[in-house]
Amino acid sequence: MIHGKTLQELALEVERQSNAQHDLIVPSGQMEMRAHNELAPALAIKAESDLFPMTETGHDTLASRLSIPTRYYERMRSEAPALLSYNVNEWLRQESEQNVSRMVRTLDGKARAVLSDKYKRLDNHEFLMTVFPVLLEAGKRDGMTVDVKSSEITERRMYVQLTFEGLEAEFPVNRQGRQVGEVVKAGLVLKNSEVGYGCREINFLAYTLACTNGMILPRSLGSFTTRHVGGRQGNGSLFALSQEAQQADARAFALATRDAVRQMVSRDNLQELVNRIRPPMPAPSPGMWNRASRRWASPTVSPRTNRTIFCATLLRTATFRTTA
């Protein structure tokens, strides 16, 4: 489980980044790589007075867009920065002959990503501002509270995992030959990347006493994914993308997101999960457990880690009924 930031820390950082970002649509012929601070490469963009130092993700996305192999790019970057600049600028020049434009995403004065001009900005701030009001509304409606288990934001991704106190159900399990009730608690996993490393995703999650890391459930029980793909925005000119344009993109997806979350965060959806879990198989004999433990145990890790691997294996083999 990723613990990372508290919800308040995450919200403050997401809002800060939203205010500090600056995005441009740049024809490839209007940008180039230059030496910066003892030969560290940076992007120079026509009509922008400052150079943009590049983050690790900025370098990775530029190499990907220009089809430069990563190992070769990194070797030039560390051993021959002048050669790297020459290669990058030559490929940008060839792109300009085909009227290619790129989206350059900057944050805190650094180029954090070089992407296709088709890239649709579905950013973390708008994502959270769409989802959290729905969660609060569901909490008031069903008498439950939101418990954030973990949250983090990195250079590449944002991740939030939460459960709902009060949105619980029981399903039968076989323990030592006896039928007992296992409590399952509903939750959600929210994921997004602003720099091309993943879709915007909302997945239905189940927590049980057997696995407190949570188990992402079959897509038919709840999953909502939005790709960062839109129409081409380049027109041969350099221009900045406004906050208003980004907010318009966010509004276009807000309604579908709200509907998906409302459907997932419901007692009916949780009950459907319980109804679809197959009746448990007869309890394994002690010999079967010992053989399984020996099979999955590793002498190089701790007993606790072995138990975790064994638990994960059992969860991966869980079988669900299919609905008609």
Short mmCIF file of C-alpha atoms in Angstrom, two decimals:
data_model
loop_
_atom_site.label_atom_id
_atom_site.label_comp_id
_atom_site.label_asym_id
_atom_site.label_seq_id
_atom_site.Cartn_x
_atom_site.Cartn_y
_atom_site.Cartn_z
CA MET A 1 0.00 0.00 0.00
CA ILE A 2 1.25 3.51 -0.86
CA HIS A 3 0.67 5.80 2.12
CA GLY A 4 2.35 8.99 0.89
CA LYS A 5 0.57 12.24 1.65
CA THR A 6 -2.44 13.05 3.77
CA LEU A 7 -5.53 14.16 1.87
CA GLN A 8 -4.92 17.77 2.92
CA GLU A 9 -1.30 17.66 1.74
CA LEU A 10 -2.39 16.12 -1.56
CA ALA A 11 -5.10 18.75 -2.10
CA LEU A 12 -2.68 21.61 -1.39
CA GLU A 13 -0.04 20.22 -3.76
CA VAL A 14 -2.58 19.56 -6.52
CA GLU A 15 -3.90 23.11 -6.24
CA ARG A 16 -0.37 24.54 -6.20
CA GLN A 17 0.56 22.64 -9.34
CA SER A 18 -2.65 23.70 -11.04
CA ASN A 19 -1.72 27.36 -10.49
CA ALA A 20 1.96 26.90 -11.40
CA GLN A 21 1.58 25.03 -14.68
CA HIS A 22 1.94 26.63 -18.11
CA ASP A 23 1.20 24.72 -21.31
CA LEU A 24 2.12 25.58 -24.89
CA ILE A 25 1.38 24.25 -28.37
CA VAL A 26 4.71 24.64 -30.17
CA PRO A 27 5.55 23.91 -33.82
CA SER A 28 8.59 21.65 -33.76
CA GLY A 29 10.58 24.19 -35.74
CA GLN A 30 10.10 26.79 -33.01
CA MET A 31 11.84 24.91 -30.22
CA GLU A 32 15.34 23.56 -29.75
CA MET A 33 17.57 22.03 -27.12
CA ARG A 34 20.35 24.21 -25.69
CA ALA A 35 23.05 23.89 -23.07
CA HIS A 36 21.99 25.15 -19.64
CA ASN A 37 23.90 25.34 -16.35
CA GLU A 38 27.14 23.52 -17.14
CA LEU A 39 25.84 21.79 -20.25
CA ALA A 40 22.65 20.35 -18.74
CA PRO A 41 20.21 20.46 -21.67
CA ALA A 42 17.14 22.70 -21.61
CA LEU A 43 14.38 23.57 -24.07
CA ALA A 44 14.36 26.94 -25.77
CA ILE A 45 11.03 28.01 -27.22
CA LYS A 46 10.59 30.91 -29.61
CA ALA A 47 8.84 33.91 -28.02
CA GLU A 48 9.61 32.59 -24.52
CA SER A 49 12.40 34.59 -22.88
CA ASP A 50 13.53 31.88 -20.47
CA LEU A 51 14.97 28.45 -21.08
CA PHE A 52 13.01 25.51 -19.67
CA PRO A 53 15.21 23.02 -17.77
CA MET A 54 13.87 19.52 -18.29
CA THR A 55 12.66 17.07 -15.66
CA GLU A 56 13.35 13.34 -15.94
CA THR A 57 9.86 12.87 -17.33
CA GLY A 58 10.48 15.72 -19.76
CA HIS A 59 13.53 13.91 -21.12
CA ASP A 60 11.69 10.58 -21.29
CA THR A 61 8.72 11.99 -23.19
CA LEU A 62 10.93 13.95 -25.61
CA ALA A 63 12.97 10.83 -26.39
CA SER A 64 9.75 8.88 -26.94
CA ARG A 65 8.21 11.52 -29.22
CA LEU A 66 11.37 11.69 -31.36
CA SER A 67 11.82 7.87 -31.36
CA ILE A 68 15.32 8.11 -29.86
CA PRO A 69 16.14 4.89 -27.96
CA THR A 70 16.18 5.57 -24.22
CA ARG A 71 19.60 4.02 -23.51
CA TYR A 72 21.22 6.01 -26.34
CA TYR A 73 19.47 9.21 -25.22
CA GLU A 74 20.67 8.75 -21.63
CA ARG A 75 24.22 8.00 -22.74
CA MET A 76 24.36 11.16 -24.83
CA ARG A 77 22.84 13.11 -21.98
CA SER A 78 25.52 12.01 -19.51
CA GLU A 79 28.56 11.71 -21.80
CA ALA A 80 27.96 13.94 -24.82
CA PRO A 81 25.32 16.65 -24.18
CA ALA A 82 26.36 18.56 -27.30
CA LEU A 83 25.67 15.44 -29.40
CA LEU A 84 22.29 15.05 -27.67
CA SER A 85 21.35 18.62 -28.54
CA TYR A 86 22.44 18.10 -32.15
CA ASN A 87 20.36 14.91 -32.48
CA VAL A 88 17.26 16.37 -30.83
CA ASN A 89 17.41 19.55 -32.92
CA GLU A 90 17.88 17.62 -36.15
CA TRP A 91 14.80 15.48 -35.48
CA LEU A 92 12.81 18.57 -34.49
CA ARG A 93 13.89 20.20 -37.76
CA GLN A 94 12.69 17.18 -39.73
CA GLU A 95 9.38 17.26 -37.86
CA SER A 96 8.96 20.94 -38.75
CA GLU A 97 9.10 20.02 -42.44
CA GLN A 98 5.99 17.90 -41.82
CA ASN A 99 4.23 20.73 -39.92
CA VAL A 100 4.28 18.79 -36.65
CA SER A 101 3.41 20.59 -33.42
CA ARG A 102 3.98 19.43 -29.85
CA MET A 103 2.34 20.17 -26.54
CA VAL A 104 4.98 21.28 -24.04
CA ARG A 105 3.77 21.06 -20.45
CA THR A 106 5.73 23.13 -17.94
CA LEU A 107 5.58 23.33 -14.16
CA ASP A 108 7.59 25.66 -11.91
CA GLY A 109 9.52 26.87 -14.95
CA LYS A 110 10.58 23.36 -16.04
CA ALA A 111 9.57 21.35 -19.08
CA ARG A 112 7.90 18.33 -17.50
CA ALA A 113 6.55 16.70 -20.69
CA VAL A 114 6.73 16.95 -24.48
CA LEU A 115 3.61 15.34 -25.90
CA SER A 116 1.50 15.06 -29.01
CA ASP A 117 -0.65 18.10 -29.81
CA LYS A 118 -3.58 15.63 -29.64
CA TYR A 119 -3.02 15.24 -25.90
CA LYS A 120 -6.15 16.19 -23.95
CA ARG A 121 -5.48 17.77 -20.59
CA LEU A 122 -7.51 16.02 -17.89
CA ASP A 123 -5.65 17.27 -14.88
CA ASN A 124 -5.57 16.29 -11.25
CA HIS A 125 -7.26 19.42 -9.86
CA GLU A 126 -10.33 19.12 -12.08
CA PHE A 127 -10.42 15.35 -11.50
CA LEU A 128 -10.55 15.67 -7.71
CA MET A 129 -12.94 18.63 -7.82
CA THR A 130 -15.31 16.46 -9.86
CA VAL A 131 -15.09 13.30 -7.76
CA PHE A 132 -14.96 14.54 -4.16
CA PRO A 133 -18.29 16.43 -4.18
CA VAL A 134 -19.97 13.24 -5.44
CA LEU A 135 -18.38 11.26 -2.61
CA LEU A 136 -19.60 13.79 -0.03
CA GLU A 137 -23.07 13.65 -1.54
CA ALA A 138 -23.07 9.84 -1.39
CA GLY A 139 -21.88 9.97 2.22
CA LYS A 140 -24.78 12.16 3.28
CA ARG A 141 -27.25 10.02 1.34
CA ASP A 142 -26.11 6.65 2.71
CA GLY A 143 -24.79 7.69 6.11
CA MET A 144 -21.15 6.84 5.44
CA THR A 145 -17.81 8.60 5.74
CA VAL A 146 -14.81 8.56 3.41
CA ASP A 147 -11.58 7.10 4.79
CA VAL A 148 -8.51 7.87 2.67
CA LYS A 149 -6.17 4.89 3.01
CA SER A 150 -3.34 6.30 0.90
CA SER A 151 -2.63 9.11 -1.53
CA GLU A 152 0.40 10.34 -3.41
CA ILE A 153 1.40 12.59 -6.27
CA THR A 154 4.68 12.10 -8.11
CA GLU A 155 6.30 13.59 -11.18
CA ARG A 156 4.33 11.11 -13.30
CA ARG A 157 1.12 10.12 -11.50
CA MET A 158 -1.47 10.87 -8.85
CA TYR A 159 -2.95 8.01 -6.83
CA VAL A 160 -5.74 7.99 -4.21
CA GLN A 161 -7.11 4.90 -2.48
CA LEU A 162 -10.13 5.27 -0.19
CA THR A 163 -12.86 3.25 1.49
CA PHE A 164 -16.32 4.08 2.81
CA GLU A 165 -17.00 3.57 6.49
CA GLY A 166 -20.56 2.33 6.70
CA LEU A 167 -20.72 0.87 3.19
CA GLU A 168 -20.10 -2.75 4.13
CA ALA A 169 -21.59 -6.20 3.55
CA GLU A 170 -20.92 -9.82 4.49
CA PHE A 171 -20.29 -12.85 2.33
CA PRO A 172 -19.81 -16.46 3.42
CA VAL A 173 -16.34 -17.99 3.63
CA ASN A 174 -15.17 -21.39 4.76
CA ARG A 175 -12.77 -21.31 7.68
CA GLN A 176 -11.60 -24.61 9.09
CA GLY A 177 -14.74 -26.32 7.79
CA ARG A 178 -17.14 -23.74 9.24
CA GLN A 179 -19.20 -21.16 7.33
CA VAL A 180 -18.52 -17.69 8.72
CA GLY A 181 -19.28 -14.19 7.51
CA GLU A 182 -16.43 -12.13 6.02
CA VAL A 183 -16.94 -8.36 6.05
CA VAL A 184 -16.18 -6.60 2.77
CA LYS A 185 -15.90 -2.84 2.62
CA ALA A 186 -16.36 -0.82 -0.58
CA GLY A 187 -13.81 1.67 -1.84
CA LEU A 188 -12.38 3.41 -4.88
CA VAL A 189 -8.97 3.85 -6.49
CA LEU A 190 -8.43 7.13 -8.36
CA LYS A 191 -5.49 7.39 -10.77
CA ASN A 192 -4.34 10.01 -13.24
CA SER A 193 -1.27 11.17 -15.10
CA GLU A 194 -0.83 14.70 -16.45
CA VAL A 195 2.25 13.79 -18.50
CA GLY A 196 1.25 10.80 -20.60
CA TYR A 197 1.87 7.91 -18.20
CA GLY A 198 -1.67 6.62 -17.86
CA CYS A 199 -5.36 7.28 -18.28
CA ARG A 200 -7.66 8.92 -15.81
CA GLU A 201 -9.12 5.93 -13.97
CA ILE A 202 -11.69 5.20 -11.27
CA ASN A 203 -11.88 1.59 -10.09
CA PHE A 204 -14.18 -0.09 -7.59
CA LEU A 205 -12.21 -1.58 -4.72
CA ALA A 206 -12.99 -4.13 -2.00
CA TYR A 207 -11.31 -4.34 1.41
CA THR A 208 -11.56 -7.44 3.55
CA LEU A 209 -9.88 -8.58 6.73
CA ALA A 210 -7.95 -11.09 4.60
CA CYS A 211 -6.30 -8.41 2.49
CA THR A 212 -6.22 -4.85 3.79
CA ASN A 213 -4.32 -3.69 0.68
CA GLY A 214 -7.62 -3.90 -1.18
CA MET A 215 -8.58 -5.87 -4.25
CA ILE A 216 -9.50 -4.14 -7.51
CA LEU A 217 -12.59 -5.89 -8.79
CA PRO A 218 -13.80 -6.97 -12.25
CA ARG A 219 -14.57 -4.10 -14.60
CA SER A 220 -18.23 -5.11 -14.80
CA LEU A 221 -18.58 -4.14 -11.14
CA GLY A 222 -17.23 -0.67 -11.65
CA SER A 223 -14.52 0.98 -13.71
CA PHE A 224 -14.36 4.31 -15.50
CA THR A 225 -11.44 5.22 -17.77
CA THR A 226 -10.83 8.34 -19.83
CA ARG A 227 -7.92 8.56 -22.27
CA HIS A 228 -5.95 11.76 -22.75
CA VAL A 229 -6.65 11.87 -26.49
CA GLY A 230 -8.40 14.60 -28.43
CA GLY A 231 -8.20 16.35 -31.78
CA ARG A 232 -5.09 18.05 -33.09
CA GLN A 233 -4.54 21.50 -31.63
CA GLY A 234 -1.54 22.63 -33.66
CA ASN A 235 -2.15 25.12 -36.47
CA GLY A 236 1.43 26.02 -37.37
CA SER A 237 1.58 28.80 -34.78
CA LEU A 238 2.87 28.89 -31.22
CA PHE A 239 0.23 29.63 -28.60
CA ALA A 240 -0.39 29.14 -24.89
CA LEU A 241 -3.25 26.96 -23.68
CA SER A 242 -5.49 28.88 -21.31
CA GLN A 243 -6.99 27.76 -18.02
CA GLU A 244 -10.41 28.48 -19.54
CA ALA A 245 -9.81 25.94 -22.32
CA GLN A 246 -8.71 23.36 -19.79
CA GLN A 247 -11.78 23.99 -17.64
CA ALA A 248 -14.00 23.54 -20.70
CA ASP A 249 -12.37 20.13 -21.33
CA ALA A 250 -12.94 19.22 -17.69
CA ARG A 251 -16.62 20.20 -17.79
CA ALA A 252 -17.15 18.00 -20.83
CA PHE A 253 -16.09 14.93 -18.81
CA ALA A 254 -17.55 15.94 -15.44
CA LEU A 255 -21.07 14.59 -16.02
CA ALA A 256 -19.89 11.14 -17.13
CA THR A 257 -17.47 10.98 -14.20
CA ARG A 258 -20.16 11.88 -11.69
CA ASP A 259 -22.54 9.26 -13.08
CA ALA A 260 -19.84 6.56 -12.93
CA VAL A 261 -18.92 7.37 -9.33
CA ARG A 262 -22.56 7.48 -8.21
CA GLN A 263 -23.13 4.02 -9.70
CA MET A 264 -20.03 2.52 -8.11
CA VAL A 265 -20.51 4.05 -4.65
CA SER A 266 -23.79 2.38 -3.81
CA ARG A 267 -25.08 -0.42 -1.62
CA ASP A 268 -26.56 -2.09 -4.70
CA ASN A 269 -23.15 -2.33 -6.35
CA LEU A 270 -21.57 -3.73 -3.20
CA GLN A 271 -24.36 -6.27 -2.87
CA GLU A 272 -23.83 -7.33 -6.48
CA LEU A 273 -20.21 -8.07 -5.60
CA VAL A 274 -21.31 -10.24 -2.68
CA ASN A 275 -23.86 -12.07 -4.85
CA ARG A 276 -21.26 -12.86 -7.51
CA ILE A 277 -18.70 -14.48 -5.25
CA ARG A 278 -18.87 -18.23 -5.61
CA PRO A 279 -19.68 -20.42 -2.61
CA PRO A 280 -16.37 -21.38 -1.00
CA MET A 281 -14.67 -24.65 -1.76
CA PRO A 282 -14.19 -27.19 1.06
CA ALA A 283 -11.47 -26.19 3.48
CA PRO A 284 -8.04 -27.47 2.42
CA SER A 285 -6.38 -30.07 4.57
CA PRO A 286 -3.36 -29.07 6.69
CA GLY A 287 -1.15 -30.99 4.28
CA MET A 288 -2.39 -28.89 1.33
CA TRP A 289 -1.65 -25.65 3.22
CA ASN A 290 1.83 -26.89 4.11
CA ARG A 291 2.58 -27.88 0.52
CA ALA A 292 1.31 -24.52 -0.76
CA SER A 293 3.34 -22.66 1.84
CA ARG A 294 6.51 -24.55 0.85
CA ARG A 295 5.80 -23.90 -2.81
CA TRP A 296 5.50 -20.14 -2.42
CA ALA A 297 7.98 -19.61 0.43
CA SER A 298 11.30 -18.05 -0.42
CA PRO A 299 14.40 -18.39 1.75
CA THR A 300 15.50 -14.89 0.75
CA VAL A 301 12.54 -13.00 2.24
CA SER A 302 10.99 -12.78 5.68
CA PRO A 303 8.15 -15.08 6.85
CA ARG A 304 5.82 -12.06 6.85
CA THR A 305 6.63 -11.34 3.20
CA ASN A 306 6.03 -14.98 2.32
CA ARG A 307 2.59 -14.81 3.93
CA THR A 308 1.84 -11.67 1.90
CA ILE A 309 2.83 -13.40 -1.35
CA PHE A 310 0.69 -16.41 -0.44
CA CYS A 311 -2.31 -14.16 0.35
CA ALA A 312 -1.89 -12.31 -2.96
CA THR A 313 -1.78 -15.63 -4.81
CA LEU A 314 -5.02 -16.75 -3.23
CA LEU A 315 -6.69 -13.45 -4.12
CA ARG A 316 -5.52 -13.63 -7.72
CA THR A 317 -7.14 -17.04 -8.09
CA ALA A 318 -10.50 -15.86 -6.70
CA THR A 319 -13.32 -16.72 -9.14
CA PHE A 320 -16.40 -14.60 -9.80
CA ARG A 321 -19.67 -15.60 -11.41
CA THR A 322 -20.48 -13.94 -14.70
CA THR A 323 -23.82 -12.16 -15.03
CA ALA A 324 -26.29 -12.98 -17.77
#
